[in-house]
mmCIF file with all atom_site columns, C-alpha atoms in Angstrom:
data_model
loop_
_atom_site.group_PDB
_atom_site.id
_atom_site.type_symbol
_atom_site.label_atom_id
_atom_site.label_alt_id
_atom_site.label_comp_id
_atom_site.label_asym_id
_atom_site.label_entity_id
_atom_site.label_seq_id
_atom_site.pdbx_PDB_ins_code
_atom_site.Cartn_x
_atom_site.Cartn_y
_atom_site.Cartn_z
_atom_site.occupancy
_atom_site.B_iso_or_equiv
_atom_site.pdbx_formal_charge
_atom_site.auth_seq_id
_atom_site.auth_comp_id
_atom_site.auth_asym_id
_atom_site.auth_atom_id
_atom_site.pdbx_PDB_model_num
ATOM 1   C CA . MET A 1 1   ? -30.196 126.570 158.069 1.00 86.00 ? 1   MET A CA 1
ATOM 2   C CA . SER A 1 2   ? -30.060 129.254 155.155 1.00 92.00 ? 2   SER A CA 1
ATOM 3   C CA . MET A 1 3   ? -31.781 128.731 151.695 1.00 94.00 ? 3   MET A CA 1
ATOM 4   C CA . GLN A 1 4   ? -28.706 127.838 149.985 1.00 94.00 ? 4   GLN A CA 1
ATOM 5   C CA . SER A 1 5   ? -27.847 124.969 152.535 1.00 96.00 ? 5   SER A CA 1
ATOM 6   C CA . LEU A 1 6   ? -31.601 124.067 152.642 1.00 97.00 ? 6   LEU A CA 1
ATOM 7   C CA . ILE A 1 7   ? -31.970 123.506 148.736 1.00 97.00 ? 7   ILE A CA 1
ATOM 8   C CA . GLU A 1 8   ? -28.522 121.900 148.378 1.00 97.00 ? 8   GLU A CA 1
ATOM 9   C CA . THR A 1 9   ? -29.383 119.388 151.427 1.00 98.00 ? 9   THR A CA 1
ATOM 10  C CA . ARG A 1 10  ? -32.771 118.517 150.239 1.00 98.00 ? 10  ARG A CA 1
ATOM 11  C CA . LEU A 1 11  ? -31.553 118.135 146.215 1.00 98.00 ? 11  LEU A CA 1
ATOM 12  C CA . ARG A 1 12  ? -28.808 115.766 147.385 1.00 98.00 ? 12  ARG A CA 1
ATOM 13  C CA . GLU A 1 13  ? -31.080 113.827 149.421 1.00 98.00 ? 13  GLU A CA 1
ATOM 14  C CA . ALA A 1 14  ? -33.571 113.506 146.776 1.00 98.00 ? 14  ALA A CA 1
ATOM 15  C CA . LEU A 1 15  ? -31.562 112.973 143.289 1.00 98.00 ? 15  LEU A CA 1
ATOM 16  C CA . SER A 1 16  ? -28.005 112.042 144.847 1.00 98.00 ? 16  SER A CA 1
ATOM 17  C CA . PRO A 1 17  ? -26.762 114.394 141.834 1.00 98.00 ? 17  PRO A CA 1
ATOM 18  C CA . THR A 1 18  ? -23.534 113.659 140.174 1.00 98.00 ? 18  THR A CA 1
ATOM 19  C CA . SER A 1 19  ? -23.172 117.454 139.449 1.00 98.00 ? 19  SER A CA 1
ATOM 20  C CA . LEU A 1 20  ? -24.858 120.122 141.689 1.00 98.00 ? 20  LEU A CA 1
ATOM 21  C CA . SER A 1 21  ? -24.519 124.259 141.133 1.00 98.00 ? 21  SER A CA 1
ATOM 22  C CA . ILE A 1 22  ? -26.988 126.384 143.059 1.00 97.00 ? 22  ILE A CA 1
ATOM 23  C CA . ILE A 1 23  ? -26.886 130.382 142.259 1.00 95.00 ? 23  ILE A CA 1
ATOM 24  C CA . ASP A 1 24  ? -28.529 132.951 144.077 1.00 93.00 ? 24  ASP A CA 1
ATOM 25  C CA . GLU A 1 25  ? -29.503 135.233 142.063 1.00 89.00 ? 25  GLU A CA 1
ATOM 26  C CA . SER A 1 26  ? -31.791 137.232 144.258 1.00 84.00 ? 26  SER A CA 1
ATOM 27  C CA . HIS A 1 27  ? -29.925 140.203 143.620 1.00 78.00 ? 27  HIS A CA 1
ATOM 28  C CA . LEU A 1 28  ? -30.672 140.346 139.997 1.00 76.00 ? 28  LEU A CA 1
ATOM 29  C CA . HIS A 1 29  ? -34.241 140.739 140.830 1.00 68.00 ? 29  HIS A CA 1
ATOM 30  C CA . ALA A 1 30  ? -34.348 143.747 143.347 1.00 66.00 ? 30  ALA A CA 1
ATOM 31  C CA . GLY A 1 31  ? -37.149 145.597 143.647 1.00 65.00 ? 31  GLY A CA 1
ATOM 32  C CA . HIS A 1 32  ? -39.048 142.660 141.514 1.00 66.00 ? 32  HIS A CA 1
ATOM 33  C CA . ALA A 1 33  ? -42.058 141.224 142.880 1.00 60.00 ? 33  ALA A CA 1
ATOM 34  C CA . GLY A 1 34  ? -41.452 138.102 145.114 1.00 61.00 ? 34  GLY A CA 1
ATOM 35  C CA . TRP A 1 35  ? -38.065 139.546 145.806 1.00 61.00 ? 35  TRP A CA 1
ATOM 36  C CA . ARG A 1 36  ? -37.513 140.898 149.784 1.00 65.00 ? 36  ARG A CA 1
ATOM 37  C CA . GLU A 1 37  ? -35.022 142.870 151.688 1.00 64.00 ? 37  GLU A CA 1
ATOM 38  C CA . GLY A 1 38  ? -32.039 139.323 152.190 1.00 66.00 ? 38  GLY A CA 1
ATOM 39  C CA . GLY A 1 39  ? -32.538 138.327 149.419 1.00 72.00 ? 39  GLY A CA 1
ATOM 40  C CA . GLU A 1 40  ? -32.947 134.205 148.891 1.00 81.00 ? 40  GLU A CA 1
ATOM 41  C CA . THR A 1 41  ? -35.700 134.146 146.827 1.00 87.00 ? 41  THR A CA 1
ATOM 42  C CA . HIS A 1 42  ? -34.233 133.387 143.589 1.00 91.00 ? 42  HIS A CA 1
ATOM 43  C CA . TYR A 1 43  ? -32.072 130.553 142.240 1.00 94.00 ? 43  TYR A CA 1
ATOM 44  C CA . ARG A 1 44  ? -30.528 128.758 139.496 1.00 96.00 ? 44  ARG A CA 1
ATOM 45  C CA . VAL A 1 45  ? -29.976 125.415 139.704 1.00 97.00 ? 45  VAL A CA 1
ATOM 46  C CA . GLU A 1 46  ? -27.876 123.047 137.340 1.00 97.00 ? 46  GLU A CA 1
ATOM 47  C CA . ILE A 1 47  ? -28.127 119.307 138.661 1.00 98.00 ? 47  ILE A CA 1
ATOM 48  C CA . THR A 1 48  ? -27.222 116.024 136.581 1.00 98.00 ? 48  THR A CA 1
ATOM 49  C CA . ALA A 1 49  ? -28.369 112.764 138.340 1.00 98.00 ? 49  ALA A CA 1
ATOM 50  C CA . GLU A 1 50  ? -28.952 109.422 137.324 1.00 98.00 ? 50  GLU A CA 1
ATOM 51  C CA . ALA A 1 51  ? -32.887 109.674 138.359 1.00 97.00 ? 51  ALA A CA 1
ATOM 52  C CA . PHE A 1 52  ? -33.507 111.693 135.355 1.00 98.00 ? 52  PHE A CA 1
ATOM 53  C CA . SER A 1 53  ? -32.702 109.245 132.991 1.00 98.00 ? 53  SER A CA 1
ATOM 54  C CA . GLY A 1 54  ? -35.743 108.587 130.656 1.00 97.00 ? 54  GLY A CA 1
ATOM 55  C CA . GLN A 1 55  ? -37.763 111.417 132.200 1.00 97.00 ? 55  GLN A CA 1
ATOM 56  C CA . SER A 1 56  ? -39.702 114.033 130.106 1.00 97.00 ? 56  SER A CA 1
ATOM 57  C CA . ARG A 1 57  ? -38.308 117.627 130.945 1.00 96.00 ? 57  ARG A CA 1
ATOM 58  C CA . VAL A 1 58  ? -41.911 118.105 133.105 1.00 97.00 ? 58  VAL A CA 1
ATOM 59  C CA . ALA A 1 59  ? -41.183 114.827 135.247 1.00 97.00 ? 59  ALA A CA 1
ATOM 60  C CA . ARG A 1 60  ? -37.576 116.063 136.173 1.00 98.00 ? 60  ARG A CA 1
ATOM 61  C CA . HIS A 1 61  ? -38.756 119.590 137.070 1.00 97.00 ? 61  HIS A CA 1
ATOM 62  C CA . ARG A 1 62  ? -41.227 118.179 139.171 1.00 97.00 ? 62  ARG A CA 1
ATOM 63  C CA . MET A 1 63  ? -39.192 115.596 140.893 1.00 98.00 ? 63  MET A CA 1
ATOM 64  C CA . VAL A 1 64  ? -36.747 119.086 141.430 1.00 98.00 ? 64  VAL A CA 1
ATOM 65  C CA . ASN A 1 65  ? -40.186 120.820 142.795 1.00 97.00 ? 65  ASN A CA 1
ATOM 66  C CA . ALA A 1 66  ? -41.035 118.275 145.113 1.00 96.00 ? 66  ALA A CA 1
ATOM 67  C CA . ALA A 1 67  ? -37.858 117.697 146.571 1.00 97.00 ? 67  ALA A CA 1
ATOM 68  C CA . LEU A 1 68  ? -38.026 121.612 147.420 1.00 97.00 ? 68  LEU A CA 1
ATOM 69  C CA . ALA A 1 69  ? -41.357 122.115 148.820 1.00 96.00 ? 69  ALA A CA 1
ATOM 70  C CA . GLU A 1 70  ? -40.147 123.142 152.188 1.00 95.00 ? 70  GLU A CA 1
ATOM 71  C CA . ALA A 1 71  ? -37.933 125.532 150.302 1.00 96.00 ? 71  ALA A CA 1
ATOM 72  C CA . PHE A 1 72  ? -40.742 127.016 148.235 1.00 94.00 ? 72  PHE A CA 1
ATOM 73  C CA . ASP A 1 73  ? -42.872 127.334 151.549 1.00 93.00 ? 73  ASP A CA 1
ATOM 74  C CA . ARG A 1 74  ? -40.238 129.478 153.247 1.00 92.00 ? 74  ARG A CA 1
ATOM 75  C CA . GLY A 1 75  ? -40.005 131.674 150.340 1.00 90.00 ? 75  GLY A CA 1
ATOM 76  C CA . LEU A 1 76  ? -38.045 130.197 147.510 1.00 93.00 ? 76  LEU A CA 1
ATOM 77  C CA . HIS A 1 77  ? -39.859 132.636 144.612 1.00 90.00 ? 77  HIS A CA 1
ATOM 78  C CA . ALA A 1 78  ? -38.206 131.584 141.683 1.00 90.00 ? 78  ALA A CA 1
ATOM 79  C CA . LEU A 1 79  ? -36.653 128.774 140.284 1.00 94.00 ? 79  LEU A CA 1
ATOM 80  C CA . ALA A 1 80  ? -34.758 128.307 137.141 1.00 95.00 ? 80  ALA A CA 1
ATOM 81  C CA . MET A 1 81  ? -33.351 125.035 136.504 1.00 96.00 ? 81  MET A CA 1
ATOM 82  C CA . LYS A 1 82  ? -31.001 122.904 133.633 1.00 97.00 ? 82  LYS A CA 1
ATOM 83  C CA . THR A 1 83  ? -31.807 119.253 134.094 1.00 97.00 ? 83  THR A CA 1
ATOM 84  C CA . HIS A 1 84  ? -29.329 116.547 132.809 1.00 97.00 ? 84  HIS A CA 1
ATOM 85  C CA . ALA A 1 85  ? -29.215 112.954 133.072 1.00 97.00 ? 85  ALA A CA 1
ATOM 86  C CA . PRO A 1 86  ? -25.842 111.351 133.042 1.00 96.00 ? 86  PRO A CA 1
ATOM 87  C CA . GLY A 1 87  ? -24.307 111.842 129.330 1.00 94.00 ? 87  GLY A CA 1
ATOM 88  C CA . GLU A 1 88  ? -26.626 114.563 128.413 1.00 91.00 ? 88  GLU A CA 1
ATOM 89  C CA . MET B 2 1   ? -67.142 130.742 139.478 1.00 83.00 ? 1   MET B CA 1
ATOM 90  C CA . SER B 2 2   ? -64.072 129.407 141.870 1.00 92.00 ? 2   SER B CA 1
ATOM 91  C CA . ALA B 2 3   ? -60.535 130.280 141.115 1.00 93.00 ? 3   ALA B CA 1
ATOM 92  C CA . HIS B 2 4   ? -60.232 126.311 139.867 1.00 95.00 ? 4   HIS B CA 1
ATOM 93  C CA . GLU B 2 5   ? -63.326 126.626 137.855 1.00 96.00 ? 5   GLU B CA 1
ATOM 94  C CA . THR B 2 6   ? -62.312 130.080 136.185 1.00 97.00 ? 6   THR B CA 1
ATOM 95  C CA . ILE B 2 7   ? -58.520 128.641 135.529 1.00 97.00 ? 7   ILE B CA 1
ATOM 96  C CA . ASP B 2 8   ? -59.883 125.134 134.057 1.00 97.00 ? 8   ASP B CA 1
ATOM 97  C CA . THR B 2 9   ? -62.537 127.088 131.857 1.00 97.00 ? 9   THR B CA 1
ATOM 98  C CA . GLU B 2 10  ? -59.375 129.203 130.433 1.00 97.00 ? 10  GLU B CA 1
ATOM 99  C CA . VAL B 2 11  ? -57.248 126.009 129.991 1.00 98.00 ? 11  VAL B CA 1
ATOM 100 C CA . LYS B 2 12  ? -60.218 124.486 128.387 1.00 97.00 ? 12  LYS B CA 1
ATOM 101 C CA . THR B 2 13  ? -61.252 126.953 126.102 1.00 97.00 ? 13  THR B CA 1
ATOM 102 C CA . ASN B 2 14  ? -58.577 128.474 124.686 1.00 97.00 ? 14  ASN B CA 1
ATOM 103 C CA . ASP B 2 15  ? -55.678 126.543 122.520 1.00 97.00 ? 15  ASP B CA 1
ATOM 104 C CA . VAL B 2 16  ? -52.907 128.489 123.981 1.00 98.00 ? 16  VAL B CA 1
ATOM 105 C CA . VAL B 2 17  ? -52.652 130.192 127.400 1.00 98.00 ? 17  VAL B CA 1
ATOM 106 C CA . LEU B 2 18  ? -50.241 131.628 129.546 1.00 98.00 ? 18  LEU B CA 1
ATOM 107 C CA . PHE B 2 19  ? -50.359 132.355 133.114 1.00 98.00 ? 19  PHE B CA 1
ATOM 108 C CA . MET B 2 20  ? -48.149 134.866 133.600 1.00 97.00 ? 20  MET B CA 1
ATOM 109 C CA . LYS B 2 21  ? -47.078 137.913 135.252 1.00 95.00 ? 21  LYS B CA 1
ATOM 110 C CA . GLY B 2 22  ? -48.581 141.368 133.596 1.00 96.00 ? 22  GLY B CA 1
ATOM 111 C CA . THR B 2 23  ? -49.499 140.914 130.249 1.00 97.00 ? 23  THR B CA 1
ATOM 112 C CA . PRO B 2 24  ? -48.378 139.927 126.640 1.00 97.00 ? 24  PRO B CA 1
ATOM 113 C CA . ASP B 2 25  ? -47.697 143.943 126.295 1.00 97.00 ? 25  ASP B CA 1
ATOM 114 C CA . PHE B 2 26  ? -46.266 144.760 129.495 1.00 95.00 ? 26  PHE B CA 1
ATOM 115 C CA . PRO B 2 27  ? -44.999 141.551 131.182 1.00 95.00 ? 27  PRO B CA 1
ATOM 116 C CA . MET B 2 28  ? -43.936 141.994 134.849 1.00 92.00 ? 28  MET B CA 1
ATOM 117 C CA . CYS B 2 29  ? -41.866 139.266 135.308 1.00 90.00 ? 29  CYS B CA 1
ATOM 118 C CA . GLY B 2 30  ? -38.839 138.372 133.557 1.00 91.00 ? 30  GLY B CA 1
ATOM 119 C CA . PHE B 2 31  ? -39.338 134.369 133.106 1.00 94.00 ? 31  PHE B CA 1
ATOM 120 C CA . SER B 2 32  ? -42.957 135.319 131.711 1.00 96.00 ? 32  SER B CA 1
ATOM 121 C CA . GLY B 2 33  ? -41.385 137.924 129.491 1.00 96.00 ? 33  GLY B CA 1
ATOM 122 C CA . GLN B 2 34  ? -39.248 135.390 127.876 1.00 97.00 ? 34  GLN B CA 1
ATOM 123 C CA . VAL B 2 35  ? -42.423 132.882 127.119 1.00 98.00 ? 35  VAL B CA 1
ATOM 124 C CA . VAL B 2 36  ? -44.057 136.077 125.517 1.00 98.00 ? 36  VAL B CA 1
ATOM 125 C CA . GLN B 2 37  ? -41.152 136.547 123.355 1.00 97.00 ? 37  GLN B CA 1
ATOM 126 C CA . ILE B 2 38  ? -40.903 132.995 121.939 1.00 97.00 ? 38  ILE B CA 1
ATOM 127 C CA . LEU B 2 39  ? -44.775 132.940 121.121 1.00 97.00 ? 39  LEU B CA 1
ATOM 128 C CA . ASN B 2 40  ? -44.741 136.021 119.486 1.00 96.00 ? 40  ASN B CA 1
ATOM 129 C CA . TYR B 2 41  ? -41.555 134.791 117.780 1.00 96.00 ? 41  TYR B CA 1
ATOM 130 C CA . LEU B 2 42  ? -43.301 132.023 116.636 1.00 96.00 ? 42  LEU B CA 1
ATOM 131 C CA . GLY B 2 43  ? -46.347 133.958 115.485 1.00 95.00 ? 43  GLY B CA 1
ATOM 132 C CA . VAL B 2 44  ? -48.960 131.777 117.680 1.00 96.00 ? 44  VAL B CA 1
ATOM 133 C CA . ASP B 2 45  ? -52.161 133.089 118.719 1.00 96.00 ? 45  ASP B CA 1
ATOM 134 C CA . TYR B 2 46  ? -52.381 132.937 122.770 1.00 98.00 ? 46  TYR B CA 1
ATOM 135 C CA . LYS B 2 47  ? -54.279 134.309 125.569 1.00 98.00 ? 47  LYS B CA 1
ATOM 136 C CA . GLY B 2 48  ? -52.009 135.860 128.270 1.00 98.00 ? 48  GLY B CA 1
ATOM 137 C CA . ILE B 2 49  ? -53.739 135.865 131.947 1.00 98.00 ? 49  ILE B CA 1
ATOM 138 C CA . ASN B 2 50  ? -52.099 138.112 134.033 1.00 97.00 ? 50  ASN B CA 1
ATOM 139 C CA . VAL B 2 51  ? -52.351 136.138 137.850 1.00 97.00 ? 51  VAL B CA 1
ATOM 140 C CA . LEU B 2 52  ? -51.363 139.891 139.582 1.00 95.00 ? 52  LEU B CA 1
ATOM 141 C CA . ASP B 2 53  ? -55.084 140.530 138.877 1.00 95.00 ? 53  ASP B CA 1
ATOM 142 C CA . ASP B 2 54  ? -56.020 137.943 140.671 1.00 95.00 ? 54  ASP B CA 1
ATOM 143 C CA . GLU B 2 55  ? -54.738 136.354 143.867 1.00 95.00 ? 55  GLU B CA 1
ATOM 144 C CA . GLY B 2 56  ? -57.037 133.579 143.451 1.00 96.00 ? 56  GLY B CA 1
ATOM 145 C CA . ILE B 2 57  ? -55.602 132.705 140.308 1.00 97.00 ? 57  ILE B CA 1
ATOM 146 C CA . ARG B 2 58  ? -52.162 133.080 141.138 1.00 95.00 ? 58  ARG B CA 1
ATOM 147 C CA . SER B 2 59  ? -52.213 130.876 144.392 1.00 95.00 ? 59  SER B CA 1
ATOM 148 C CA . GLY B 2 60  ? -54.551 128.618 142.275 1.00 97.00 ? 60  GLY B CA 1
ATOM 149 C CA . ILE B 2 61  ? -52.663 127.983 139.368 1.00 97.00 ? 61  ILE B CA 1
ATOM 150 C CA . LYS B 2 62  ? -49.710 126.849 141.064 1.00 95.00 ? 62  LYS B CA 1
ATOM 151 C CA . GLU B 2 63  ? -52.440 123.765 142.889 1.00 95.00 ? 63  GLU B CA 1
ATOM 152 C CA . TYR B 2 64  ? -53.974 123.540 139.586 1.00 97.00 ? 64  TYR B CA 1
ATOM 153 C CA . SER B 2 65  ? -51.183 121.465 137.861 1.00 95.00 ? 65  SER B CA 1
ATOM 154 C CA . SER B 2 66  ? -48.817 121.122 140.863 1.00 94.00 ? 66  SER B CA 1
ATOM 155 C CA . TRP B 2 67  ? -46.344 123.331 139.901 1.00 96.00 ? 67  TRP B CA 1
ATOM 156 C CA . PRO B 2 68  ? -45.040 126.290 142.219 1.00 95.00 ? 68  PRO B CA 1
ATOM 157 C CA . THR B 2 69  ? -43.959 128.760 139.657 1.00 95.00 ? 69  THR B CA 1
ATOM 158 C CA . ILE B 2 70  ? -45.757 131.302 137.192 1.00 96.00 ? 70  ILE B CA 1
ATOM 159 C CA . PRO B 2 71  ? -45.285 131.575 133.987 1.00 97.00 ? 71  PRO B CA 1
ATOM 160 C CA . GLN B 2 72  ? -46.980 128.169 132.821 1.00 98.00 ? 72  GLN B CA 1
ATOM 161 C CA . LEU B 2 73  ? -47.880 127.349 129.506 1.00 98.00 ? 73  LEU B CA 1
ATOM 162 C CA . TYR B 2 74  ? -51.113 125.277 128.353 1.00 98.00 ? 74  TYR B CA 1
ATOM 163 C CA . VAL B 2 75  ? -51.916 123.561 125.161 1.00 98.00 ? 75  VAL B CA 1
ATOM 164 C CA . LYS B 2 76  ? -55.000 122.355 124.187 1.00 97.00 ? 76  LYS B CA 1
ATOM 165 C CA . GLY B 2 77  ? -55.438 121.785 127.770 1.00 96.00 ? 77  GLY B CA 1
ATOM 166 C CA . GLU B 2 78  ? -52.322 120.205 128.770 1.00 96.00 ? 78  GLU B CA 1
ATOM 167 C CA . PHE B 2 79  ? -49.577 121.733 130.702 1.00 97.00 ? 79  PHE B CA 1
ATOM 168 C CA . VAL B 2 80  ? -46.309 122.179 128.783 1.00 97.00 ? 80  VAL B CA 1
ATOM 169 C CA . GLY B 2 81  ? -44.390 123.374 131.371 1.00 97.00 ? 81  GLY B CA 1
ATOM 170 C CA . GLY B 2 82  ? -42.519 126.832 132.680 1.00 97.00 ? 82  GLY B CA 1
ATOM 171 C CA . CYS B 2 83  ? -40.075 129.402 131.470 1.00 97.00 ? 83  CYS B CA 1
ATOM 172 C CA . ASP B 2 84  ? -37.046 127.200 131.114 1.00 97.00 ? 84  ASP B CA 1
ATOM 173 C CA . ILE B 2 85  ? -38.924 123.990 129.434 1.00 97.00 ? 85  ILE B CA 1
ATOM 174 C CA . ALA B 2 86  ? -40.759 126.554 127.244 1.00 98.00 ? 86  ALA B CA 1
ATOM 175 C CA . ARG B 2 87  ? -36.934 127.973 126.283 1.00 97.00 ? 87  ARG B CA 1
ATOM 176 C CA . GLU B 2 88  ? -35.419 124.674 126.048 1.00 96.00 ? 88  GLU B CA 1
ATOM 177 C CA . MET B 2 89  ? -38.450 123.301 123.382 1.00 97.00 ? 89  MET B CA 1
ATOM 178 C CA . PHE B 2 90  ? -38.172 126.316 121.649 1.00 97.00 ? 90  PHE B CA 1
ATOM 179 C CA . GLN B 2 91  ? -34.400 126.101 121.066 1.00 96.00 ? 91  GLN B CA 1
ATOM 180 C CA . ALA B 2 92  ? -34.303 122.766 120.314 1.00 95.00 ? 92  ALA B CA 1
ATOM 181 C CA . GLY B 2 93  ? -37.215 122.805 117.578 1.00 95.00 ? 93  GLY B CA 1
ATOM 182 C CA . GLU B 2 94  ? -39.499 120.858 119.580 1.00 96.00 ? 94  GLU B CA 1
ATOM 183 C CA . LEU B 2 95  ? -42.139 123.740 120.417 1.00 96.00 ? 95  LEU B CA 1
ATOM 184 C CA . GLN B 2 96  ? -42.778 124.308 116.603 1.00 95.00 ? 96  GLN B CA 1
ATOM 185 C CA . GLN B 2 97  ? -43.033 120.506 116.793 1.00 95.00 ? 97  GLN B CA 1
ATOM 186 C CA . PHE B 2 98  ? -45.613 120.357 119.232 1.00 96.00 ? 98  PHE B CA 1
ATOM 187 C CA . PHE B 2 99  ? -47.744 123.346 118.324 1.00 96.00 ? 99  PHE B CA 1
ATOM 188 C CA . THR B 2 100 ? -47.988 121.714 114.797 1.00 95.00 ? 100 THR B CA 1
ATOM 189 C CA . GLU B 2 101 ? -48.970 118.512 116.009 1.00 96.00 ? 101 GLU B CA 1
ATOM 190 C CA . LYS B 2 102 ? -51.470 119.948 118.206 1.00 96.00 ? 102 LYS B CA 1
ATOM 191 C CA . GLY B 2 103 ? -52.505 122.050 115.311 1.00 95.00 ? 103 GLY B CA 1
ATOM 192 C CA . ILE B 2 104 ? -52.026 125.319 115.976 1.00 95.00 ? 104 ILE B CA 1
ATOM 193 C CA . THR B 2 105 ? -50.675 128.045 113.502 1.00 92.00 ? 105 THR B CA 1
ATOM 194 C CA . VAL B 2 106 ? -47.376 128.470 114.046 1.00 93.00 ? 106 VAL B CA 1
ATOM 195 C CA . LYS B 2 107 ? -46.415 131.429 111.703 1.00 88.00 ? 107 LYS B CA 1
ATOM 196 C CA . GLN B 2 108 ? -42.788 131.521 111.991 1.00 70.00 ? 108 GLN B CA 1
ATOM 197 C CA . GLY B 2 109 ? -40.966 128.193 110.770 1.00 54.00 ? 109 GLY B CA 1
ATOM 198 C CA . ALA B 2 110 ? -38.611 126.633 113.023 1.00 47.00 ? 110 ALA B CA 1
#
């Protein structure tokens, strides 16, 4: 499974997002520490999920990070994220 | 001293600590650089710790707050967040307020 698919699958399983965008920005970090040939290291995620309602920013990021533990183990290096509860 | 003890001591003895890649003068990562810019803009005194200097700290800091990425900002011993959270708080004016509430001098107003 590609990193993109892994991220999408795990986020959908864990958080049932109502909206989800995942952008591979690895090319923007070419040559930088953590980058590797073939990319799939730097991603930007924007996600809206009911699960975020009433949760702090840190709690939301923890939920995303926890869902993506396997992705981090497989070489995901950087994850920029915007999290929204519905209506935000 | 173990990496965990070193981290714990830094976090507890400095009011504002940023674990980052590179130094405040020469950030080696765009995400670390963004937090440096915010802290400099606010005129907050902080200690930057370059995780690239010490592999034990680099891996240890990820476990310390169960947070898989760097940078990580700590204020008065409390984990605040990474780059996105620091930037969102700053843009909302919450970071300035947070520092003030914690008794940290902010030279640049919100």
